[in-house]
PDB file of C-alpha atoms in Angstrom:
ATOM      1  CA  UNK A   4     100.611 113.190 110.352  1.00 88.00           C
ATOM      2  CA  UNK A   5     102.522 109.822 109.192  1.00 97.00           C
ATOM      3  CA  UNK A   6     105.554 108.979 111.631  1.00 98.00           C
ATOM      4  CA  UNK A   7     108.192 106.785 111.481  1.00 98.00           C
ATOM      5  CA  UNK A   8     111.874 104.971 111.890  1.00 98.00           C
ATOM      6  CA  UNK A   9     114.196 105.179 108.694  1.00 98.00           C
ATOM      7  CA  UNK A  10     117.457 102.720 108.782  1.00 98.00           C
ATOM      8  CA  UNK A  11     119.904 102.053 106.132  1.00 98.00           C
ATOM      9  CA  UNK A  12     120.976  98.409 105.832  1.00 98.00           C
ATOM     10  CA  UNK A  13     124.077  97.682 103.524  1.00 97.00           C
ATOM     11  CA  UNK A  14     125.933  94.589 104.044  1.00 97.00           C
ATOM     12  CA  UNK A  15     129.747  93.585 103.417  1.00 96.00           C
ATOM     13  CA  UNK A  16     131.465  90.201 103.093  1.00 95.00           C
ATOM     14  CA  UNK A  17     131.564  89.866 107.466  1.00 96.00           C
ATOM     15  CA  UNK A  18     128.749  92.749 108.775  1.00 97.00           C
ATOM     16  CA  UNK A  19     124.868  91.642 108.549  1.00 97.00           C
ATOM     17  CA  UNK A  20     123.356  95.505 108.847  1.00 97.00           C
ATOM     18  CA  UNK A  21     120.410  94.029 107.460  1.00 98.00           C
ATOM     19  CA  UNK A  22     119.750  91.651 110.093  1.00 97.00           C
ATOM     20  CA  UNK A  23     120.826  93.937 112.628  1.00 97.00           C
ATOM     21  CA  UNK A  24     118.202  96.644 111.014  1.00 98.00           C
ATOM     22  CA  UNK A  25     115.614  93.840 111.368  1.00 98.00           C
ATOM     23  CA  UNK A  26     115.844  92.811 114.740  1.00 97.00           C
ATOM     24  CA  UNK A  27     115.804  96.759 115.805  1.00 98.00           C
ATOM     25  CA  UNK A  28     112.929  96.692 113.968  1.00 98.00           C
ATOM     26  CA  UNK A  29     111.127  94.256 115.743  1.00 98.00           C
ATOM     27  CA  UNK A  30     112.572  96.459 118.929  1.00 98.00           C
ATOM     28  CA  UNK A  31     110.948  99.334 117.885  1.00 98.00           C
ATOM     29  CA  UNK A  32     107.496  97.335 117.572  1.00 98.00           C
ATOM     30  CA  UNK A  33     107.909  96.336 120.993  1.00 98.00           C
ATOM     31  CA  UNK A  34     109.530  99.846 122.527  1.00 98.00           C
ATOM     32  CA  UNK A  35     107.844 102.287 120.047  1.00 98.00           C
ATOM     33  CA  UNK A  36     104.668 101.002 118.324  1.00 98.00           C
ATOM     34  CA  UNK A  37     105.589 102.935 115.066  1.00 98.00           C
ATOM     35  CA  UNK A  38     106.442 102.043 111.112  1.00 98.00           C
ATOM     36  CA  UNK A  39     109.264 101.299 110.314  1.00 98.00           C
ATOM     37  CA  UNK A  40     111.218 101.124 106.959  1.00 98.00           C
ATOM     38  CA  UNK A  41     114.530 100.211 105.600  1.00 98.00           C
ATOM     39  CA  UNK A  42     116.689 100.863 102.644  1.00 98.00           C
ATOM     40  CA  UNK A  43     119.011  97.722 101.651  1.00 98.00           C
ATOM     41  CA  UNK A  44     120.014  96.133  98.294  1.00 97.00           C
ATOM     42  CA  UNK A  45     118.947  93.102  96.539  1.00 97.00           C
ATOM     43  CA  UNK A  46     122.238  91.184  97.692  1.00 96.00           C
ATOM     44  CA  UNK A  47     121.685  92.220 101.560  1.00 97.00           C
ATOM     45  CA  UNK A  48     118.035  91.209 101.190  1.00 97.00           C
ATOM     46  CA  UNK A  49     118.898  87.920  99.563  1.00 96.00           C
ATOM     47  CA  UNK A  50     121.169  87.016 102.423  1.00 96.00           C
ATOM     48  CA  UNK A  51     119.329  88.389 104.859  1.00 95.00           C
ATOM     49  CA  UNK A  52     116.585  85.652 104.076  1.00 94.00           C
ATOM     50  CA  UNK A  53     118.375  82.792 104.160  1.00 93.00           C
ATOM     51  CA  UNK A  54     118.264  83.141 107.841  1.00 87.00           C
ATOM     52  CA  UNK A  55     114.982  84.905 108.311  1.00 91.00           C
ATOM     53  CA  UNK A  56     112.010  84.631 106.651  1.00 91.00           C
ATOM     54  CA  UNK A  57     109.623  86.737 104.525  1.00 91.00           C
ATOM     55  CA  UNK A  58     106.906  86.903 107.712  1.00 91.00           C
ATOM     56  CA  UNK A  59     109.550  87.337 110.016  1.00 92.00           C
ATOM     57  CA  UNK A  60     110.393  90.339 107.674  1.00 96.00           C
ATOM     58  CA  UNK A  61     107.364  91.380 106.802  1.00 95.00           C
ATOM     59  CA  UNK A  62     105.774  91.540 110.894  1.00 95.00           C
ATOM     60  CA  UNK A  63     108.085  94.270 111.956  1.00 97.00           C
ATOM     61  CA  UNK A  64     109.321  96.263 108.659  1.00 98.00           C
ATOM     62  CA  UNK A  65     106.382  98.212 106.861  1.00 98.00           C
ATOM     63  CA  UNK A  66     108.450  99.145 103.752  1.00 97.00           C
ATOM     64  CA  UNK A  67     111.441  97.684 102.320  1.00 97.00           C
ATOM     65  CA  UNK A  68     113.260  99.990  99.740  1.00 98.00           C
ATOM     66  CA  UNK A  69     116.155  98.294  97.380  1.00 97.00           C
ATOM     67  CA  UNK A  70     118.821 100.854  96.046  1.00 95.00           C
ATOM     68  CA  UNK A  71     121.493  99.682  93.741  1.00 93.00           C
ATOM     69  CA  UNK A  72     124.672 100.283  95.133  1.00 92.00           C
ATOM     70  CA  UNK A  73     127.225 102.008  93.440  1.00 92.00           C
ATOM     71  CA  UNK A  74     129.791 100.148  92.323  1.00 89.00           C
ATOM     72  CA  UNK A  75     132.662 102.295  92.389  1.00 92.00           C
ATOM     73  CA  UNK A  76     132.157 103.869  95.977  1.00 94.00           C
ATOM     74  CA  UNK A  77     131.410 100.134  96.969  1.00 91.00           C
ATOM     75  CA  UNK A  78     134.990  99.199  96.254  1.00 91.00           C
ATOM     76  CA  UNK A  79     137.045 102.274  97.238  1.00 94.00           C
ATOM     77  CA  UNK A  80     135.158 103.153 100.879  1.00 96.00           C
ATOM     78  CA  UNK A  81     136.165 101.171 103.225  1.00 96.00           C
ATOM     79  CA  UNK A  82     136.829 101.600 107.208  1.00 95.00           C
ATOM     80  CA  UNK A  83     138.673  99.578 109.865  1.00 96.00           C
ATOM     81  CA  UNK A  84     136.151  97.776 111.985  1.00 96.00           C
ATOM     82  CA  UNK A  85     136.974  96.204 115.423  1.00 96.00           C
ATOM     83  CA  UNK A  86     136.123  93.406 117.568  1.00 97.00           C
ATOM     84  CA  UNK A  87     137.804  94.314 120.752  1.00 96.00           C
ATOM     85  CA  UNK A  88     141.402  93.584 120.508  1.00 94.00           C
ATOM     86  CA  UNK A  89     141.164  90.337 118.823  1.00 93.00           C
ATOM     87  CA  UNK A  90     140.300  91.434 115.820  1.00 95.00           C
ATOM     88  CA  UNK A  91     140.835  94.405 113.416  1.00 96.00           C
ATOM     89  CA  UNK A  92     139.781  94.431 109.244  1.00 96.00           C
ATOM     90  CA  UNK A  93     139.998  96.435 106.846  1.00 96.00           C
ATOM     91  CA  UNK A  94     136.047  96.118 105.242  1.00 96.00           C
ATOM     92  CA  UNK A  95     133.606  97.745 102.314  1.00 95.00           C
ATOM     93  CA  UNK A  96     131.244 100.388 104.273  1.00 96.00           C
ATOM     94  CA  UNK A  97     128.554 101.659 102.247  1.00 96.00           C
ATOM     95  CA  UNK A  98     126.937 104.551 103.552  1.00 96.00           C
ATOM     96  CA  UNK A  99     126.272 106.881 100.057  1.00 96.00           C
ATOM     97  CA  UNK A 100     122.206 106.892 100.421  1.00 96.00           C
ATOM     98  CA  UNK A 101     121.887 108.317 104.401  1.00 97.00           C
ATOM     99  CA  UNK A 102     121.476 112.240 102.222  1.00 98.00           C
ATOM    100  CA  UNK A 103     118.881 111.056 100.047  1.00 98.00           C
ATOM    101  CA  UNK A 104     116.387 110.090 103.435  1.00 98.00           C
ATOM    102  CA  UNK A 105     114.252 113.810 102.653  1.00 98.00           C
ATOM    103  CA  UNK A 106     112.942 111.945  99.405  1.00 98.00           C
ATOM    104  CA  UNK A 107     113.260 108.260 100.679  1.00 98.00           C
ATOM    105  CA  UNK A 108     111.309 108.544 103.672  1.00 98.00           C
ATOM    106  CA  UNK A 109     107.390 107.877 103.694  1.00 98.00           C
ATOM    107  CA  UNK A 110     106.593 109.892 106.617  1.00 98.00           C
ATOM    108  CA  UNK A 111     105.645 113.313 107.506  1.00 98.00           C
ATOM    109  CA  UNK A 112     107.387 113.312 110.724  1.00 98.00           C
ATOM    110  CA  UNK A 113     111.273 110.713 110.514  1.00 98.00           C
ATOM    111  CA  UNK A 114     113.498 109.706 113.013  1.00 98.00           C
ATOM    112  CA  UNK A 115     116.723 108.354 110.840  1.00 98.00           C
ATOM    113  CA  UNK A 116     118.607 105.887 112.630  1.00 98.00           C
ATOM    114  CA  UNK A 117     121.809 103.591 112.500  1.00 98.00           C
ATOM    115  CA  UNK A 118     120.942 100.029 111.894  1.00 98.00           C
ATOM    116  CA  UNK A 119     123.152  99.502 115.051  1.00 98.00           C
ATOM    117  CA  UNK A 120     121.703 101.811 117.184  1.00 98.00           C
ATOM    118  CA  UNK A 121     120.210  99.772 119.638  1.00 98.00           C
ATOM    119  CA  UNK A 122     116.396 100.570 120.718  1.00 98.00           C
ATOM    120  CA  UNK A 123     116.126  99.115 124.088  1.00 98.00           C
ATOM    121  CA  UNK A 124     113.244 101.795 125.300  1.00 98.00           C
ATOM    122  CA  UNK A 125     110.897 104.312 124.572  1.00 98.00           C
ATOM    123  CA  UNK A 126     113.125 107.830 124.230  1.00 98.00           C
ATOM    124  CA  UNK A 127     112.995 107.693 120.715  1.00 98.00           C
ATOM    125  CA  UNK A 128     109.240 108.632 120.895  1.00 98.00           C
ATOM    126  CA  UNK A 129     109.964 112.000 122.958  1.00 98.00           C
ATOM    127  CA  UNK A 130     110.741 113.874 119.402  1.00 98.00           C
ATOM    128  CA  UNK A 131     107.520 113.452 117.785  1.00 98.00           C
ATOM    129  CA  UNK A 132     105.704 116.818 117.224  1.00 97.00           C
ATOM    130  CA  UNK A 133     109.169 118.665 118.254  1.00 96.00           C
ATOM    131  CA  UNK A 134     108.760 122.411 117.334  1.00 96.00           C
ATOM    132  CA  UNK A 135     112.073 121.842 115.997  1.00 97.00           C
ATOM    133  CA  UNK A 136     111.727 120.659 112.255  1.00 98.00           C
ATOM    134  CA  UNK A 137     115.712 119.159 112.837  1.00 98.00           C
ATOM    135  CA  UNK A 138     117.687 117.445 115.353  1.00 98.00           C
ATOM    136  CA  UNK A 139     120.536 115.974 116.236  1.00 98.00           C
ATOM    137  CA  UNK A 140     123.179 115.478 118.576  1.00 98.00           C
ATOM    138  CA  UNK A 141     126.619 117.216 119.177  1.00 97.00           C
ATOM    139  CA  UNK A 142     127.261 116.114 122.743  1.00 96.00           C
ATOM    140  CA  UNK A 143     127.358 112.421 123.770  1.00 96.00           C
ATOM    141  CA  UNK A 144     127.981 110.227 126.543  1.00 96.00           C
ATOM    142  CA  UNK A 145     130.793 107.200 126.578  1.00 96.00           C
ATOM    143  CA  UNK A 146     128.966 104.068 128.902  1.00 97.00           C
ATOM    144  CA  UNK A 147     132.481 103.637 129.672  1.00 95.00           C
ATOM    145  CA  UNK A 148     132.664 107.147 131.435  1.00 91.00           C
ATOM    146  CA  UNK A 149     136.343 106.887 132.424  1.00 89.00           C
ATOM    147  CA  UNK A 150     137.290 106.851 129.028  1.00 88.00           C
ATOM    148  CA  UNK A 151     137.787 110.326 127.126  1.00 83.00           C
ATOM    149  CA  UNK A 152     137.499 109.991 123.309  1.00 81.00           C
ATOM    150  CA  UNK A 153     137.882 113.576 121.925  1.00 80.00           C
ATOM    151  CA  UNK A 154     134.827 113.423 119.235  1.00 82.00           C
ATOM    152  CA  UNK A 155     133.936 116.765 119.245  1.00 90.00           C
ATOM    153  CA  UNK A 156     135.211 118.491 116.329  1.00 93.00           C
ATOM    154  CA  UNK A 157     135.865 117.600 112.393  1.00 94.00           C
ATOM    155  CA  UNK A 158     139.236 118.833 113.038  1.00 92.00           C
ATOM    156  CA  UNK A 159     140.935 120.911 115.902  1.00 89.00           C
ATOM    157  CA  UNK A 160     140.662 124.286 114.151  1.00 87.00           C
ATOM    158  CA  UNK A 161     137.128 123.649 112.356  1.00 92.00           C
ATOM    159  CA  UNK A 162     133.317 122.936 113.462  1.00 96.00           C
ATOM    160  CA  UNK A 163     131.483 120.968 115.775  1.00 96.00           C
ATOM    161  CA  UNK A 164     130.872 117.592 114.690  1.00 96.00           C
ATOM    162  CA  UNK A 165     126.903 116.419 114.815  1.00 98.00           C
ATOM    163  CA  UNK A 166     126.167 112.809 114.957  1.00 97.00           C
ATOM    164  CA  UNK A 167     124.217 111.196 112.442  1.00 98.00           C
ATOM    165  CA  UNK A 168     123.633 108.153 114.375  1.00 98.00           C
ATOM    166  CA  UNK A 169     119.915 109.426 115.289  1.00 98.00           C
ATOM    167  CA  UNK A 170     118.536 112.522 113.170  1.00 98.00           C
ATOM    168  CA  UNK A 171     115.095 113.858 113.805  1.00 98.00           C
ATOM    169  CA  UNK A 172     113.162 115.454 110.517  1.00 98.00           C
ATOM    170  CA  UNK A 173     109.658 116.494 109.761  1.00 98.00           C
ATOM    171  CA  UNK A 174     108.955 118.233 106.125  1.00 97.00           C
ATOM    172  CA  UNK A 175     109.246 121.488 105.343  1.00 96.00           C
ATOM    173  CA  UNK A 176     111.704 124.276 103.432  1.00 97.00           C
ATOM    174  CA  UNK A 177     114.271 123.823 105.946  1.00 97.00           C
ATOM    175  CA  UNK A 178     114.668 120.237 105.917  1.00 98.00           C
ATOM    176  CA  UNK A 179     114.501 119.978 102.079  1.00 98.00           C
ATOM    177  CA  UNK A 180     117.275 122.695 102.038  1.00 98.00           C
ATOM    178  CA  UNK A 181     119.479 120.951 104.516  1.00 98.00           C
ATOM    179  CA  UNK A 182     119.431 117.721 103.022  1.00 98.00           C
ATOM    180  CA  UNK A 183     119.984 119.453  99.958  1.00 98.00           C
ATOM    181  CA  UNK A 184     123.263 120.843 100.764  1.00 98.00           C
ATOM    182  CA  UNK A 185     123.790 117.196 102.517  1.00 98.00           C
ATOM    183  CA  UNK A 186     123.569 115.767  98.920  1.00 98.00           C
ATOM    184  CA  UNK A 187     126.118 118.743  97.784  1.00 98.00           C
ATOM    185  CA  UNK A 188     128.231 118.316 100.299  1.00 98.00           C
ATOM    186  CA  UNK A 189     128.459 114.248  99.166  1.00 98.00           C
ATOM    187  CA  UNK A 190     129.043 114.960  95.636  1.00 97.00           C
ATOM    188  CA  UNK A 191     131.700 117.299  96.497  1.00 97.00           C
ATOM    189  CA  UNK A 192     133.190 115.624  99.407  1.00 97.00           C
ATOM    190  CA  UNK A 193     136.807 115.835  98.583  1.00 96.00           C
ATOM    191  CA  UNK A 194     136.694 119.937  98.243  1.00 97.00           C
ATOM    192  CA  UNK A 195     135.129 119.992 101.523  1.00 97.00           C
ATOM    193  CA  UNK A 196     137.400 117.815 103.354  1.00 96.00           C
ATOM    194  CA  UNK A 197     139.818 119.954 102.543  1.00 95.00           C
ATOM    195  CA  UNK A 198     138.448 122.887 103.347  1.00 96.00           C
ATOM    196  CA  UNK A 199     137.204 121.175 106.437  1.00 95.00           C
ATOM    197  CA  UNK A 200     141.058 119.963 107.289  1.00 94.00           C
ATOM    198  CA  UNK A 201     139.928 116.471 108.461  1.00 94.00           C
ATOM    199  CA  UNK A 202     142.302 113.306 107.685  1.00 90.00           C
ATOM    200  CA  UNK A 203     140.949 110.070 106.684  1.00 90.00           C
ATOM    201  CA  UNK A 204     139.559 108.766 103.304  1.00 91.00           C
ATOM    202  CA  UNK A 205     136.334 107.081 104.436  1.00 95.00           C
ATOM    203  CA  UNK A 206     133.245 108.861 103.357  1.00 96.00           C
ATOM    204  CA  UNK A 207     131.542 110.294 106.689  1.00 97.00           C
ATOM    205  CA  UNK A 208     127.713 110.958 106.854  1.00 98.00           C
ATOM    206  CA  UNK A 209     128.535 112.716 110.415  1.00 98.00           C
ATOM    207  CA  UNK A 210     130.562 115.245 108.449  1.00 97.00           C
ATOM    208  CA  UNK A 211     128.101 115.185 105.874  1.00 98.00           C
ATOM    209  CA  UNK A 212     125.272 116.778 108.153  1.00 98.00           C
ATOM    210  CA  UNK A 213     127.542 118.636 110.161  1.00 98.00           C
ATOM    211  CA  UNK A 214     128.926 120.817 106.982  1.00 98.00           C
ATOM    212  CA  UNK A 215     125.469 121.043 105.710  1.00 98.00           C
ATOM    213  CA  UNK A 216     124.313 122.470 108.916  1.00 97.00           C
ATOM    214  CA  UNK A 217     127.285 124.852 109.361  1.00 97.00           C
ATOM    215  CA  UNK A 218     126.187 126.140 105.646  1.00 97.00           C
ATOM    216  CA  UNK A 219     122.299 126.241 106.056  1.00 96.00           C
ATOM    217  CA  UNK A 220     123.010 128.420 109.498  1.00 94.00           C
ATOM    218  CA  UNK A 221     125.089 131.384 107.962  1.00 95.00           C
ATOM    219  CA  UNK A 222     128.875 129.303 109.025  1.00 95.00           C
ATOM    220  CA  UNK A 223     127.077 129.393 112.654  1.00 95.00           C
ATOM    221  CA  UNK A 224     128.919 126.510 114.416  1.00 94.00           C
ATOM    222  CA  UNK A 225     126.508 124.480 117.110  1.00 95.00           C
ATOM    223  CA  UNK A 226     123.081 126.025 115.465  1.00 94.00           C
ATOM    224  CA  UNK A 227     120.947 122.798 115.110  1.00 97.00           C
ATOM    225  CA  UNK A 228     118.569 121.703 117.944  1.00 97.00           C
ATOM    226  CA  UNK A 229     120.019 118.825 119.653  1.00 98.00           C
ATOM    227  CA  UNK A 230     117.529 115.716 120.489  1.00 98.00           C
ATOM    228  CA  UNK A 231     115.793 115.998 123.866  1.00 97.00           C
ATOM    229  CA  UNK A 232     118.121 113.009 125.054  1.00 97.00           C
ATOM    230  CA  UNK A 233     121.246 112.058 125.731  1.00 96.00           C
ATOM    231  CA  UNK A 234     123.300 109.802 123.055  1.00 97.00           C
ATOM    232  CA  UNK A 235     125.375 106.819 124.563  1.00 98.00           C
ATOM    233  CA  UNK A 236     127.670 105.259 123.292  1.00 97.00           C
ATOM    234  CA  UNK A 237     129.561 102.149 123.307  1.00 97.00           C
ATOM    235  CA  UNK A 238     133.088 101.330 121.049  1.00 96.00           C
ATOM    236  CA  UNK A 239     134.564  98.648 119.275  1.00 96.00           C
ATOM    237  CA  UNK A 240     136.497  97.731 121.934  1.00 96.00           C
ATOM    238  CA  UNK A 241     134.183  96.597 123.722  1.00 97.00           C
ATOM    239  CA  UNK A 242     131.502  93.488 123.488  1.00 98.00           C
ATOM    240  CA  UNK A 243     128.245  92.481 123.821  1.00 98.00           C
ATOM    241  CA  UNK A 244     128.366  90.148 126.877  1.00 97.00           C
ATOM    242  CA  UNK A 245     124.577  88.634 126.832  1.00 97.00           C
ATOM    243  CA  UNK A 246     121.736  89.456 125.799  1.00 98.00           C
ATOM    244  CA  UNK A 247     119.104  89.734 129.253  1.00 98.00           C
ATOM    245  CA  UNK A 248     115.785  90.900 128.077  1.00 98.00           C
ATOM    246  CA  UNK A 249     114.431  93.283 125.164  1.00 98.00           C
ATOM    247  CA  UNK A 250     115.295  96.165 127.161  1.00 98.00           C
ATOM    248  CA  UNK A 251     118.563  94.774 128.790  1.00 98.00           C
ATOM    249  CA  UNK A 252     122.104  93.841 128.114  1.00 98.00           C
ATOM    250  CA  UNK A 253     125.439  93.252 129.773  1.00 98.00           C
ATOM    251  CA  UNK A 254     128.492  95.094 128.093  1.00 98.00           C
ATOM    252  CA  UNK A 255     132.328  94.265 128.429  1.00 97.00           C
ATOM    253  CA  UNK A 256     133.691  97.245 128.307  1.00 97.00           C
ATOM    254  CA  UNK A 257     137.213  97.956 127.972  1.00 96.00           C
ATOM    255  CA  UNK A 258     139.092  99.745 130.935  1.00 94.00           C
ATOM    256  CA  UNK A 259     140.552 103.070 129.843  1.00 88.00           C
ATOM    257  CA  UNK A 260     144.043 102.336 131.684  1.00 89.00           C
ATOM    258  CA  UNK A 261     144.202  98.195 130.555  1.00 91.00           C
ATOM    259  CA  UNK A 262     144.169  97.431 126.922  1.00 91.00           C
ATOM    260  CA  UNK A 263     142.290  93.797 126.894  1.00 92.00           C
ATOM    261  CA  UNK A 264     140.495  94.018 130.231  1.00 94.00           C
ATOM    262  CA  UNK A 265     137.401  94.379 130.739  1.00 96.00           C
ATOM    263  CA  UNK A 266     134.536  95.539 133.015  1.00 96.00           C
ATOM    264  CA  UNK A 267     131.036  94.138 133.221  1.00 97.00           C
ATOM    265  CA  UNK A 268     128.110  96.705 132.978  1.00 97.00           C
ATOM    266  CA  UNK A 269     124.506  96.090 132.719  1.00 98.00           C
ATOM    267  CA  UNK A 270     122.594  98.616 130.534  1.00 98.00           C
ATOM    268  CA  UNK A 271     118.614  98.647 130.570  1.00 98.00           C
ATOM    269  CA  UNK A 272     115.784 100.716 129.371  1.00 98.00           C
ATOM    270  CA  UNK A 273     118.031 103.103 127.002  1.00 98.00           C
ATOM    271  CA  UNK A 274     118.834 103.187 123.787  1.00 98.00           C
ATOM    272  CA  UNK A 275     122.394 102.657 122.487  1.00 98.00           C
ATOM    273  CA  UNK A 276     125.177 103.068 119.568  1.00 98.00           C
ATOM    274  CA  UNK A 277     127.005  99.864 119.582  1.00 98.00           C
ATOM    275  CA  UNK A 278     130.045 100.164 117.668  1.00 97.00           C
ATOM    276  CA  UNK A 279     131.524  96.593 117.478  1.00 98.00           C
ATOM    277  CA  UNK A 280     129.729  95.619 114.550  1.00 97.00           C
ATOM    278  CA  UNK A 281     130.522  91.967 115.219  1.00 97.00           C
ATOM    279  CA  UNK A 282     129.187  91.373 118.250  1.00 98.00           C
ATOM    280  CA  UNK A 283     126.185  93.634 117.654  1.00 97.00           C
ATOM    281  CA  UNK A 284     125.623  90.663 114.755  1.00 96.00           C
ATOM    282  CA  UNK A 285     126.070  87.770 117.611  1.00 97.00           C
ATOM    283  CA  UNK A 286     123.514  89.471 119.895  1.00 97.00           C
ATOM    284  CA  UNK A 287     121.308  89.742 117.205  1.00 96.00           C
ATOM    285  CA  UNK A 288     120.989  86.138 117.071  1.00 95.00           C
ATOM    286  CA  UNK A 289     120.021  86.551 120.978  1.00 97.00           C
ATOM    287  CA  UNK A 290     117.478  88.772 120.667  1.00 97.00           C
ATOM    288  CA  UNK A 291     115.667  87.241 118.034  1.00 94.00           C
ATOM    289  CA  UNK A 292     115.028  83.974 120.323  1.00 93.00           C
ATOM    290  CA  UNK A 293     113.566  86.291 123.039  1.00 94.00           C
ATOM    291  CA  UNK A 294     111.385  88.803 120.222  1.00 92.00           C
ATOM    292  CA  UNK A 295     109.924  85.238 118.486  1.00 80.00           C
TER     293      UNK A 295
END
């Protein structure tokens, strides 16, 4: 049985994904001891190198798959990204080829993960040889734990929203059915959204995967296995302080009752979504003095 991290890398004109896919994947060398591979275009690649080389590549990614990006979703998704509160834009997100990781991935057993989902231990390897063929998380934990985001549903009278930030798959009927109805549910996006009742315009894998599940299950809402850990989280309000060790950082994170201050929490040993996209890119730089 082949095993194995999947990431999606797409850059913009401001977010490196692809060097923050690479450093996580020298992480997951360190943390995990598994193969790794990532799916990126020929524009994020070409960047990506002027800053890294080929061996540096090459020593901690086992496959490297180009897509072409599609033009027209390329210019017309787009979400606000954040860096704290000095900084808010409007930027390109591409996200189209997370439903196609069934027939991307080379391995019999996948764990599909954000490129800024931050490996800083060994949980990830828990799920291999789950007796569940899928997994992934509804429930989730703010770092911040005073704060209280309500994430929990695609809209107040519809499902449970799943997180697509970490999604556990081995191969079988099941899988190839639910990824299936993920690519249906993409193709037909704006019927479901309505149908679904959520507001926004930006194409969501996280509603993706939780539609697809909600169809798969006979409209059941919550009937996917959950991981067998907890998913933290950090947002874009808050920052990256340092960089400590591979399996240790110090967060800024904003105070739920003071917009703009801060407080200072170190995090070691587990893993973590890091939702300020910008300083996720300036730590990267960190890590990659302490991982050569």
């Amino acid at each position: 049985m082949t095993k194995g991290i999947l990431m999606f890398a797409h850059n913009n004109t401001e977010i490196d994904y692809l060097r923050m896919a690479v450093v996580n994947a020298m992480l997951i060398k360190k943390h995990l001891g598994v193969d790794v591979t990532i799916v990126t275009d020929q524009h994020s690649y070409d960047y990506v190198t002027l800053t890294m080389s080929d061996s540096q590549i090459s020593s901690c990614v086992d496959n490297i798959i180009i897509n072409h990006k599609d033009k027209d979703f390329k210019r017309t998704n787009s979400k606000v990204y954040r860096d704290t509160v000095n900084l808010q834009k409007s930027l390109s997100f591409y996200n189209l080829d997370r439903a196609d990781a069934y027939d991307i991935s080379p391995y019999d057993e996948t764990i599909m993960i954000d490129a800024d989902y931050l490996i800083l231990g060994n949980t990830l390897n828990s799920c291999w040889g789950n007796k569940n063929p899928l997994m992934m998380n509804y429930t989730w934990q703010d770092i911040n734990f005073n704060r209280k985001f309500k994430l929990d549903r695609l809209s107040p009278a519809t499902i449970t929203q799943y997180w697509a930030t970490v999604v556990y798959f081995n191969r079988n009927e099941y899988t190839k059915h639910f990824f299936e109805l993920c690519k249906h549910t993409r193709e037909n996006y704006s019927y479901y959204k309505n149908l679904y009742k959520w507001s926004g315009s930006t194409l969501r894998n996280d509603f993706i995967f939780s539609i697809a599940g909600h169809i798969l299950n006979g409209l059941a809402d919550k009937s996917i296995c959950e991981l067998p850990f907890k998913l933290y989280k950090s947002f874009d309000y808050d920052d990256v302080h340092n960089v400590i060790a591979i399996n240790k950082i110090n967060m800024f994170l904003e105070k739920h009752d003071a917009i703009g201050e801060y407080l200072l929490c170190e995090w070691k040993d587990l893993d973590l979504h890091v939702m300020n996209k910008w300083a996720l890119n300036r730590a990267s730089l960190e890590f990659l003095e302490l991982l050569q």
